[in-house]
Short mmCIF file of C-alpha atoms and ligand atoms in Angstrom, two decimals:
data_model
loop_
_atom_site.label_atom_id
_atom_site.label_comp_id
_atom_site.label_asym_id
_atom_site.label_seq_id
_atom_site.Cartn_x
_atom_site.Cartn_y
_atom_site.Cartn_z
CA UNK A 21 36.54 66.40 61.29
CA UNK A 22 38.53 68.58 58.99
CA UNK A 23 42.09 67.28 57.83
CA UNK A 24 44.68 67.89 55.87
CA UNK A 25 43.59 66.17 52.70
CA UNK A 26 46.84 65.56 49.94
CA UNK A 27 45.38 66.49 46.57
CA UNK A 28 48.80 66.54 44.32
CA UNK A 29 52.67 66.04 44.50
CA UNK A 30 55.62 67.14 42.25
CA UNK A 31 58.99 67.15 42.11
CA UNK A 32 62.09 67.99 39.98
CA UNK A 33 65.54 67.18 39.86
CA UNK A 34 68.14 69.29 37.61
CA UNK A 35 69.39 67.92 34.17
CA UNK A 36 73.14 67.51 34.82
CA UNK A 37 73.99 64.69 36.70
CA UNK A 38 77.23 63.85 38.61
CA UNK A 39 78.13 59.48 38.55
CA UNK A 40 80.33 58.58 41.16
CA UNK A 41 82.70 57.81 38.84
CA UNK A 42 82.97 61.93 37.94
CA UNK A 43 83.53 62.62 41.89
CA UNK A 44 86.11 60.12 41.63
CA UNK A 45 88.39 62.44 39.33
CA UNK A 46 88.05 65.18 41.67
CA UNK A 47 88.32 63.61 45.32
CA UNK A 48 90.48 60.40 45.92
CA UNK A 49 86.87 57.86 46.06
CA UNK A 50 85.41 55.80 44.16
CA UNK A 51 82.50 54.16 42.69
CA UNK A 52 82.58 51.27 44.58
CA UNK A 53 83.25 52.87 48.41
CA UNK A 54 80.70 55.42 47.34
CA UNK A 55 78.06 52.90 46.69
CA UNK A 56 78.99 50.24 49.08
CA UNK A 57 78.49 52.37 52.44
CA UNK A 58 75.49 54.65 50.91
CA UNK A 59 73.56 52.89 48.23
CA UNK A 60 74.04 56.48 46.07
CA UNK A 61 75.09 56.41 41.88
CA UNK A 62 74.89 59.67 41.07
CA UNK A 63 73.08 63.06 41.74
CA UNK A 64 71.21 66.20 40.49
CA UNK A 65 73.39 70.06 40.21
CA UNK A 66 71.82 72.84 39.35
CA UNK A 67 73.25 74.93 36.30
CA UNK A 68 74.90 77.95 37.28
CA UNK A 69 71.02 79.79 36.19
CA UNK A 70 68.89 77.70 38.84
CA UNK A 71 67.94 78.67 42.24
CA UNK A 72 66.15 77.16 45.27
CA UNK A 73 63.30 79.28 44.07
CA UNK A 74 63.31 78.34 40.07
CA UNK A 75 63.60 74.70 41.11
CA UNK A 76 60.75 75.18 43.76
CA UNK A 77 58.28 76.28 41.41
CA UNK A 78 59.30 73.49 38.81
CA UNK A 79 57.92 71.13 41.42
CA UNK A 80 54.65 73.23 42.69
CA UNK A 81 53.07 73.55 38.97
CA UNK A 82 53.67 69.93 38.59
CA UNK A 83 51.69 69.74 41.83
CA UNK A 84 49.20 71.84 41.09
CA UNK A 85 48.63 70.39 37.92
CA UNK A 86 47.98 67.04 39.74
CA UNK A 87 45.50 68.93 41.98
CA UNK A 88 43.69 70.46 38.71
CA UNK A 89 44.54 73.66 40.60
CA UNK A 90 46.26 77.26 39.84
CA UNK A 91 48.41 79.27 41.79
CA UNK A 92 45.48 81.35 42.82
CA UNK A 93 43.74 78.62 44.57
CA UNK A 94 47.02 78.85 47.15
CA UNK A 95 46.86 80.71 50.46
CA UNK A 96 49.48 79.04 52.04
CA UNK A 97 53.33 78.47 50.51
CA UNK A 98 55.82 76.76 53.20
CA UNK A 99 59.25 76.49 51.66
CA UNK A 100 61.64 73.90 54.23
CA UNK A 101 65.19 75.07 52.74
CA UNK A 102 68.61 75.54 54.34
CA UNK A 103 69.92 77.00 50.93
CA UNK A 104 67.39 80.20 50.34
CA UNK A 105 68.01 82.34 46.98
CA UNK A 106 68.96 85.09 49.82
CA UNK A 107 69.61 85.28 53.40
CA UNK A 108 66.03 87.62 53.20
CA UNK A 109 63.08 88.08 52.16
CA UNK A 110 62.24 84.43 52.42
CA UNK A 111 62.33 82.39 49.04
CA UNK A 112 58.54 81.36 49.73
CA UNK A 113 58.28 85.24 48.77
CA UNK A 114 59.32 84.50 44.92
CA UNK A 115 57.30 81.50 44.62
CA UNK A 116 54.05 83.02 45.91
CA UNK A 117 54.90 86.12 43.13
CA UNK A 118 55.29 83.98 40.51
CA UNK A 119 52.38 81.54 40.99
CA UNK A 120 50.27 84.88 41.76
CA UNK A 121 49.11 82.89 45.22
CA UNK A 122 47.45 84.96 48.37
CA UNK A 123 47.35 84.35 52.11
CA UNK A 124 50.75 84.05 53.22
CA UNK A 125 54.08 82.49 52.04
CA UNK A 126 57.33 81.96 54.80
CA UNK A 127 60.66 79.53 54.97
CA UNK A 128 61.53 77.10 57.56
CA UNK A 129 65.09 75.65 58.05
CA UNK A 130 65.14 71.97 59.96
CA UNK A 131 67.89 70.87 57.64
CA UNK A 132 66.17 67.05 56.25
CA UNK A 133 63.63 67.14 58.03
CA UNK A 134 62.38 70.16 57.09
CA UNK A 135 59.62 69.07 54.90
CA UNK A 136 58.00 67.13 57.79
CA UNK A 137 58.18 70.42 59.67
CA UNK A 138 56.67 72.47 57.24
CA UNK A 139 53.60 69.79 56.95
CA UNK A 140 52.91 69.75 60.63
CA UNK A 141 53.06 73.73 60.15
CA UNK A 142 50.29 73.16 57.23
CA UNK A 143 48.22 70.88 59.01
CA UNK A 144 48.27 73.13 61.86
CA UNK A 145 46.93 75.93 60.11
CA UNK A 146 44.56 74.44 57.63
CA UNK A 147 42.72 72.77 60.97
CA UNK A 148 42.79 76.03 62.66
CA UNK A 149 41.23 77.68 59.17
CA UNK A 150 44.28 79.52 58.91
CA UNK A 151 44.56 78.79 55.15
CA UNK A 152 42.72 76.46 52.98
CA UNK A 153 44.89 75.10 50.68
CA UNK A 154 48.64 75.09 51.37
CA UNK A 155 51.05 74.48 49.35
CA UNK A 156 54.42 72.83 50.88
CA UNK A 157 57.45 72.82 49.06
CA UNK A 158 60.93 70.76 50.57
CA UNK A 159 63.66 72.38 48.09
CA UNK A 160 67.59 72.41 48.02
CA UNK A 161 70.73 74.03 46.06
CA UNK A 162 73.13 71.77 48.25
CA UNK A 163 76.17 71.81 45.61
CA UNK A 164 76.14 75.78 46.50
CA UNK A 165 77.23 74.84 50.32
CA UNK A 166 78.61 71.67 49.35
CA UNK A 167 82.70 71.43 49.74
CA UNK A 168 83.70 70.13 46.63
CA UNK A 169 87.43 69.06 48.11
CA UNK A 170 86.05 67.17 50.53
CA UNK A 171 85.64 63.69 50.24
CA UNK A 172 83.65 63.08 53.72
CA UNK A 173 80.85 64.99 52.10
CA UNK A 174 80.63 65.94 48.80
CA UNK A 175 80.00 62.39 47.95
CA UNK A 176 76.82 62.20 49.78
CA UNK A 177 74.01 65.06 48.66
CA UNK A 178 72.82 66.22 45.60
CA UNK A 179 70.05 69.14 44.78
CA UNK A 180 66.51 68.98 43.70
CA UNK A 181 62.87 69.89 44.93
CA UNK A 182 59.58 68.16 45.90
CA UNK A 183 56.34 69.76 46.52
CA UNK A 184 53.04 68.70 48.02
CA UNK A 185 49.91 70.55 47.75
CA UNK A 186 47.04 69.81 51.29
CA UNK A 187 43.63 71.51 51.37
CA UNK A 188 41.27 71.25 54.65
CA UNK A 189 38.68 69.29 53.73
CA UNK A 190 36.05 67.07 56.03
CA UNK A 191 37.13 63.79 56.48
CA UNK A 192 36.59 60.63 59.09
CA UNK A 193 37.70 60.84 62.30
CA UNK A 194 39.51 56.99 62.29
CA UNK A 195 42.56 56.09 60.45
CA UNK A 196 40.27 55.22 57.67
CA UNK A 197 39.47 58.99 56.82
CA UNK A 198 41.82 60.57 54.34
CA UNK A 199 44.47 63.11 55.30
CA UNK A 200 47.25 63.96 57.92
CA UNK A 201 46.47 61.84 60.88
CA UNK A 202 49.30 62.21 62.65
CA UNK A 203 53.00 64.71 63.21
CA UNK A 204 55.34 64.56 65.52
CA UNK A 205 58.56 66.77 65.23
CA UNK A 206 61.45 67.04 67.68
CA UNK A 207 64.72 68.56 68.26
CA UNK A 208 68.08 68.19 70.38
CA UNK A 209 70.20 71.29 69.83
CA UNK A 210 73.10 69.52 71.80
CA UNK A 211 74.18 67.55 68.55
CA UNK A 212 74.19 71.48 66.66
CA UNK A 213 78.02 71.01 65.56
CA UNK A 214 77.68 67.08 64.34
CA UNK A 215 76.47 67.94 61.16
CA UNK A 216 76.43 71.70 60.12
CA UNK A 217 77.59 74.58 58.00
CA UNK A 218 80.49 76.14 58.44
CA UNK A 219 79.25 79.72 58.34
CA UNK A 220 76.42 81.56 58.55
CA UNK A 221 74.89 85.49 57.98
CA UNK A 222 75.43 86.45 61.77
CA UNK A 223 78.82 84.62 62.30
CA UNK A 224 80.86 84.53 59.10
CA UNK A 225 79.08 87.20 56.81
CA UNK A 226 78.67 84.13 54.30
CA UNK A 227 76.59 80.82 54.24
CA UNK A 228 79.80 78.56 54.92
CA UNK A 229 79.86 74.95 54.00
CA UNK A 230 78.42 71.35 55.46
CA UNK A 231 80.46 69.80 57.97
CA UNK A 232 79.70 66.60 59.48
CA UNK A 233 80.73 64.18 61.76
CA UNK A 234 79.46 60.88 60.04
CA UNK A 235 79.95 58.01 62.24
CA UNK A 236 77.86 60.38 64.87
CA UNK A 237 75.33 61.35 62.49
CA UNK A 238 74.96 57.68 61.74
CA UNK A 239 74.21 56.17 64.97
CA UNK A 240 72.06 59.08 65.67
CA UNK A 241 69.74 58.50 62.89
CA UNK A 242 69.18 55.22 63.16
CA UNK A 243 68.01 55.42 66.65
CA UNK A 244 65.87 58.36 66.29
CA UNK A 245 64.13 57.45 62.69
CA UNK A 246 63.63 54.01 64.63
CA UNK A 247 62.19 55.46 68.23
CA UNK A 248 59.94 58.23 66.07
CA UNK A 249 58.41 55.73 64.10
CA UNK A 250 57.35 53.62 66.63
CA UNK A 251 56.32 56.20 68.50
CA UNK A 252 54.17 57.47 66.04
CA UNK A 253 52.51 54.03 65.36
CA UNK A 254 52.21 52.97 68.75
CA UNK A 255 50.63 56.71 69.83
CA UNK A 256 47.94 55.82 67.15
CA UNK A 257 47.98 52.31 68.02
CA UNK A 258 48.88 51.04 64.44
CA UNK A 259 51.95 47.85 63.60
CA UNK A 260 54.18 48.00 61.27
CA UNK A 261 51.01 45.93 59.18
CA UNK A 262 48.44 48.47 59.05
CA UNK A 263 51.45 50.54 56.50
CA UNK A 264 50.87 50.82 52.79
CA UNK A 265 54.60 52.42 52.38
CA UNK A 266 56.54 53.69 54.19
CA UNK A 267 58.63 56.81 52.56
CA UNK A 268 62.09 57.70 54.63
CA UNK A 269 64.36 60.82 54.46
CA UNK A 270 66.89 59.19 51.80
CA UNK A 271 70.73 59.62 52.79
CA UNK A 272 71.51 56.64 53.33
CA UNK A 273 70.75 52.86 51.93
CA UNK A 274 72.16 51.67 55.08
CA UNK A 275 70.33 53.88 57.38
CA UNK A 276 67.23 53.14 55.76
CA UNK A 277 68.05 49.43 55.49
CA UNK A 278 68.91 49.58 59.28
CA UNK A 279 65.39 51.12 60.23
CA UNK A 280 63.57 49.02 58.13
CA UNK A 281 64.78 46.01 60.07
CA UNK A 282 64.00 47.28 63.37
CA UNK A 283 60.29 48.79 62.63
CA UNK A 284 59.73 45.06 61.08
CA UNK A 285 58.69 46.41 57.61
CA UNK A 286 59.66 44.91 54.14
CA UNK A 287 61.94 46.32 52.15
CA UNK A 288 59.07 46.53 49.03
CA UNK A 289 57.12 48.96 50.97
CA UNK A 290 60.07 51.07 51.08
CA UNK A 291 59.75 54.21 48.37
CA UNK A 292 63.45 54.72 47.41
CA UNK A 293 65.44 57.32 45.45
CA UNK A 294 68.85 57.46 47.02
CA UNK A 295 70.70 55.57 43.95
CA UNK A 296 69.59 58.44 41.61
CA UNK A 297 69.22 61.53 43.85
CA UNK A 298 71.80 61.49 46.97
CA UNK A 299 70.86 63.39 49.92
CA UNK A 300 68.38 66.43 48.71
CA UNK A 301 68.01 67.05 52.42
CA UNK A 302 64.09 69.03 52.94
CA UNK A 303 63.76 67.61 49.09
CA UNK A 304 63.93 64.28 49.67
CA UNK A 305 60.64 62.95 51.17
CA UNK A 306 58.36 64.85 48.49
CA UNK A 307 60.40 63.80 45.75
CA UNK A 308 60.35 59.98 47.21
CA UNK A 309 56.37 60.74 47.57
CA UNK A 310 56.05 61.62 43.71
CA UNK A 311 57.96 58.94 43.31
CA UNK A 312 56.06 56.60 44.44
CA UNK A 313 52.59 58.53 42.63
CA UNK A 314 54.16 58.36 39.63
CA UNK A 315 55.51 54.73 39.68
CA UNK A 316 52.14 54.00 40.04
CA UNK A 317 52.65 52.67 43.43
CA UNK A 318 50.87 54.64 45.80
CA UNK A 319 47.40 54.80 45.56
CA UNK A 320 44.19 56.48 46.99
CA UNK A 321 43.53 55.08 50.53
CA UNK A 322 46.91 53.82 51.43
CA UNK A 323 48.37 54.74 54.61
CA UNK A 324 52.16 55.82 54.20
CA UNK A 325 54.80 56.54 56.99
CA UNK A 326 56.72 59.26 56.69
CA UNK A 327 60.31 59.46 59.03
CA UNK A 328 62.93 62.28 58.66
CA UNK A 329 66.53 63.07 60.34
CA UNK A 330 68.48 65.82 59.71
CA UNK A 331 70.74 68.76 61.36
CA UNK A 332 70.07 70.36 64.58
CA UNK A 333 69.63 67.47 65.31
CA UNK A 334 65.93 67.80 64.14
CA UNK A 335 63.49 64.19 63.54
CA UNK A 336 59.83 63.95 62.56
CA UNK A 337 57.49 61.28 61.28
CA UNK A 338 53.99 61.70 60.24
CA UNK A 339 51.12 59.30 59.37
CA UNK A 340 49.38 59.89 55.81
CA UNK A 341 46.46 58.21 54.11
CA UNK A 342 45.85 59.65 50.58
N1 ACO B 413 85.79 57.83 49.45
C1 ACO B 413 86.76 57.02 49.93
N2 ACO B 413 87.10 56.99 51.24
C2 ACO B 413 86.45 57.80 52.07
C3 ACO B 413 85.42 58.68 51.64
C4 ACO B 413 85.12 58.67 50.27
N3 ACO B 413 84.16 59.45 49.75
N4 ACO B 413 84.95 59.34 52.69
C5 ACO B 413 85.64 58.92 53.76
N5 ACO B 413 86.54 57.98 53.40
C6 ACO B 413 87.49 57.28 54.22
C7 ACO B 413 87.76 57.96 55.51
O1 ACO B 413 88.76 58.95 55.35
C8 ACO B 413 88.23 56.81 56.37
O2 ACO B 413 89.60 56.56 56.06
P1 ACO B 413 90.66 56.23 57.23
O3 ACO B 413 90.14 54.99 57.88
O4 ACO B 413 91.91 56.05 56.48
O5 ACO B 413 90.61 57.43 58.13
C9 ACO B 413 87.44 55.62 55.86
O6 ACO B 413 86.96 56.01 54.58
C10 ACO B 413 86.28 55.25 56.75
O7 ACO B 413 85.58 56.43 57.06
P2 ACO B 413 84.30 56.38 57.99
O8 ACO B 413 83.81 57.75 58.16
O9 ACO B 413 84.57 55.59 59.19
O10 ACO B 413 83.31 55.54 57.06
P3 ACO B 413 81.87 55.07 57.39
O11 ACO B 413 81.75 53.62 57.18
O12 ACO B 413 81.37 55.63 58.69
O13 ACO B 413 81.01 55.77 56.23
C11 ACO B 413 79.61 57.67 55.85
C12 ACO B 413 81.02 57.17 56.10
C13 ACO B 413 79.10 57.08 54.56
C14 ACO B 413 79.63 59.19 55.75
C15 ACO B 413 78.71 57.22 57.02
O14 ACO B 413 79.28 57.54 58.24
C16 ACO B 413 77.36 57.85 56.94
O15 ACO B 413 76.58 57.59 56.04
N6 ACO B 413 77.00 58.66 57.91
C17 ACO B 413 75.71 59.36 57.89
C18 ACO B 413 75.93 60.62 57.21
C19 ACO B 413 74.75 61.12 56.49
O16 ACO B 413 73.92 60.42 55.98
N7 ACO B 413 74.69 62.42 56.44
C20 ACO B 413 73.70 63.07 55.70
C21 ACO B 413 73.06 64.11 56.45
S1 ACO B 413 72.30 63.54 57.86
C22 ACO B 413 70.95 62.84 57.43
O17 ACO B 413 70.41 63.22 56.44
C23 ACO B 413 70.47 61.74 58.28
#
């Protein structure tokens, strides 16, 4: 059957980095309640010349470089983002210019778990022979949106990008064959104001900043990272044991920790960049997946999880073997 087979990853993450520590001399925090309830160091910010869509295509040629491809070999450019160079034409738009790709190129917006979105979109079309090879990209300029006075937030998220690239290709019909096997996204609009910007185009005339309730968005996420995972393992009638790794939306060590527990995996099957990266939002499961290529970790034929929270309130998991 055809699938959605991954043939390269990349990511990037912008030089100037932000410890704790530096936060700590402009909001009353501190290293040590910074790392203590999220597990984070420091994080990425883009200089004052990067955008969502010069940091996107950082990631994609290191992608298609894995995939021994070129931009011309790309019909398909999916860009999950809630911080787009402009409110239109979508920043997908840029990146298909300037890797000279065809087919079609659009944005999606499911806050973090955007990037699971955007590869159910993929998979979608590349079985449908919509596109052949797509090219997915999870990217974010957070410190643009990010309220720098507020101590609530601006400790937890950080920018950078992560791209993947998929091409339909003929593969077994088990959990053996290689590719997407599995996606399941969901929403519940009801939690829209927990975690959200304060503005927007059609409301404010500007993009606003995040706002979040955190105690709320806490005990949200661990129950829905926990129920989607199982769901997507018992759907496909896989345990916890059948997992290679198991890659999670990174925001935070305690979250993850949390979900970890109750799926029953161990914590050294967990990919993990929230010490070094914060909370790139749609970034922050490709980066974790390039990661874990370039660690030397994951390797052909291993079956990873994927599991995603985010604003909305939006969730997704999906099943992988590369
Ligand atoms: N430094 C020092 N003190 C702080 C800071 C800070 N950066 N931020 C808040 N505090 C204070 C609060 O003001 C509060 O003080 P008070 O008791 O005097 O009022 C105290 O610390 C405790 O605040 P809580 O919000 O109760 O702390 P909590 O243990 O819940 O941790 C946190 C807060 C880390 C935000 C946690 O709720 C959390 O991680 N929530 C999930 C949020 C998240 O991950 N969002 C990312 C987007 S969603 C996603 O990607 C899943």
């Amino acid at each position: 059957m055809l699938r959605s087979r991954l043939i390269g990853v990349g990511s990037y993450l912008p030089e100037k980095v932000v410890s704790n520590d530096d936060l700590s001399k402009i909001v009353d925090t501190s290293d040590e309640w910074i790392y203590e309830r999220t597990g984070i160091k420091r994080r990425h910010i883009l200089s004052e010349e990067e955008s969502t869509s010069t940091i996107s295509l950082k990631a994609a040629k290191q992608a298609l470089s894995m995939s021994g491809l070129t931009g011309r070999d790309i019909d398909l450019i999916i860009l999950a983002t809630a911080t787009p160079d402009k409110t239109f034409p979508a920043t997908a738009a840029i990146i298909q210019r300037e890797l000279g790709s065809q087919g079609s190129a659009f944005d999606i917006q499911a806050a973090c778990s955007g990037f699971l979105y955007a590869m159910t979109i993929a998979d979608s079309m590349l079985k449908n022979r919509q596109a052949k090879t797509a090219l997915v990209i999870g990217a974010e300029s957070l410190s643009r949106i990010t309220n720098w006075q507020d101590r609530n937030t601006c400790v937890l998220f950080g920018d950078g990008s992560g791209a993947a690239i998929f091409r339909a290709e003929e593969s077994k019909e088990s959990i053996e064959g290689f590719g997407i096997y599995d996606m399941i996204i969901r929403s519940d609009g009801n939690q829209f104001d927990l975690l959200c910007s304060s503005g927007g185009a059609a409301t404010s005339e500007d993009c606003g900043k995040i706002t979040m309730n955190g105690r709320e968005v806490y005990r949200h996420a661990v129950t829905n990272l926990t129920a989607i995972a199982e769901e997507i393992l018992t759907r496909n009638n896989l345990s916890h044991k059948d997992l290679d790794w198991f890659v999670p939306h990174q925001a935070n060590m305690r979250i993850i920790e949390s979900v970890v527990q109750k799926i029953g995996i161990s914590m050294d099957k967990v990919i993990l960049t929230i010490e070094d990266t914060a909370n790139t939002s749609a970034a922050s499961i490709p980066i974790a997946l390039t990661k874990g290529f370039q660690e030397g970790k994951i390797k052909e034929g291993d079956l990873i999880l994927l599991d995603a929270m985010g604003g909305g309130f939006t969730w997704a998991a999906g099943l992988l073997r590369v």
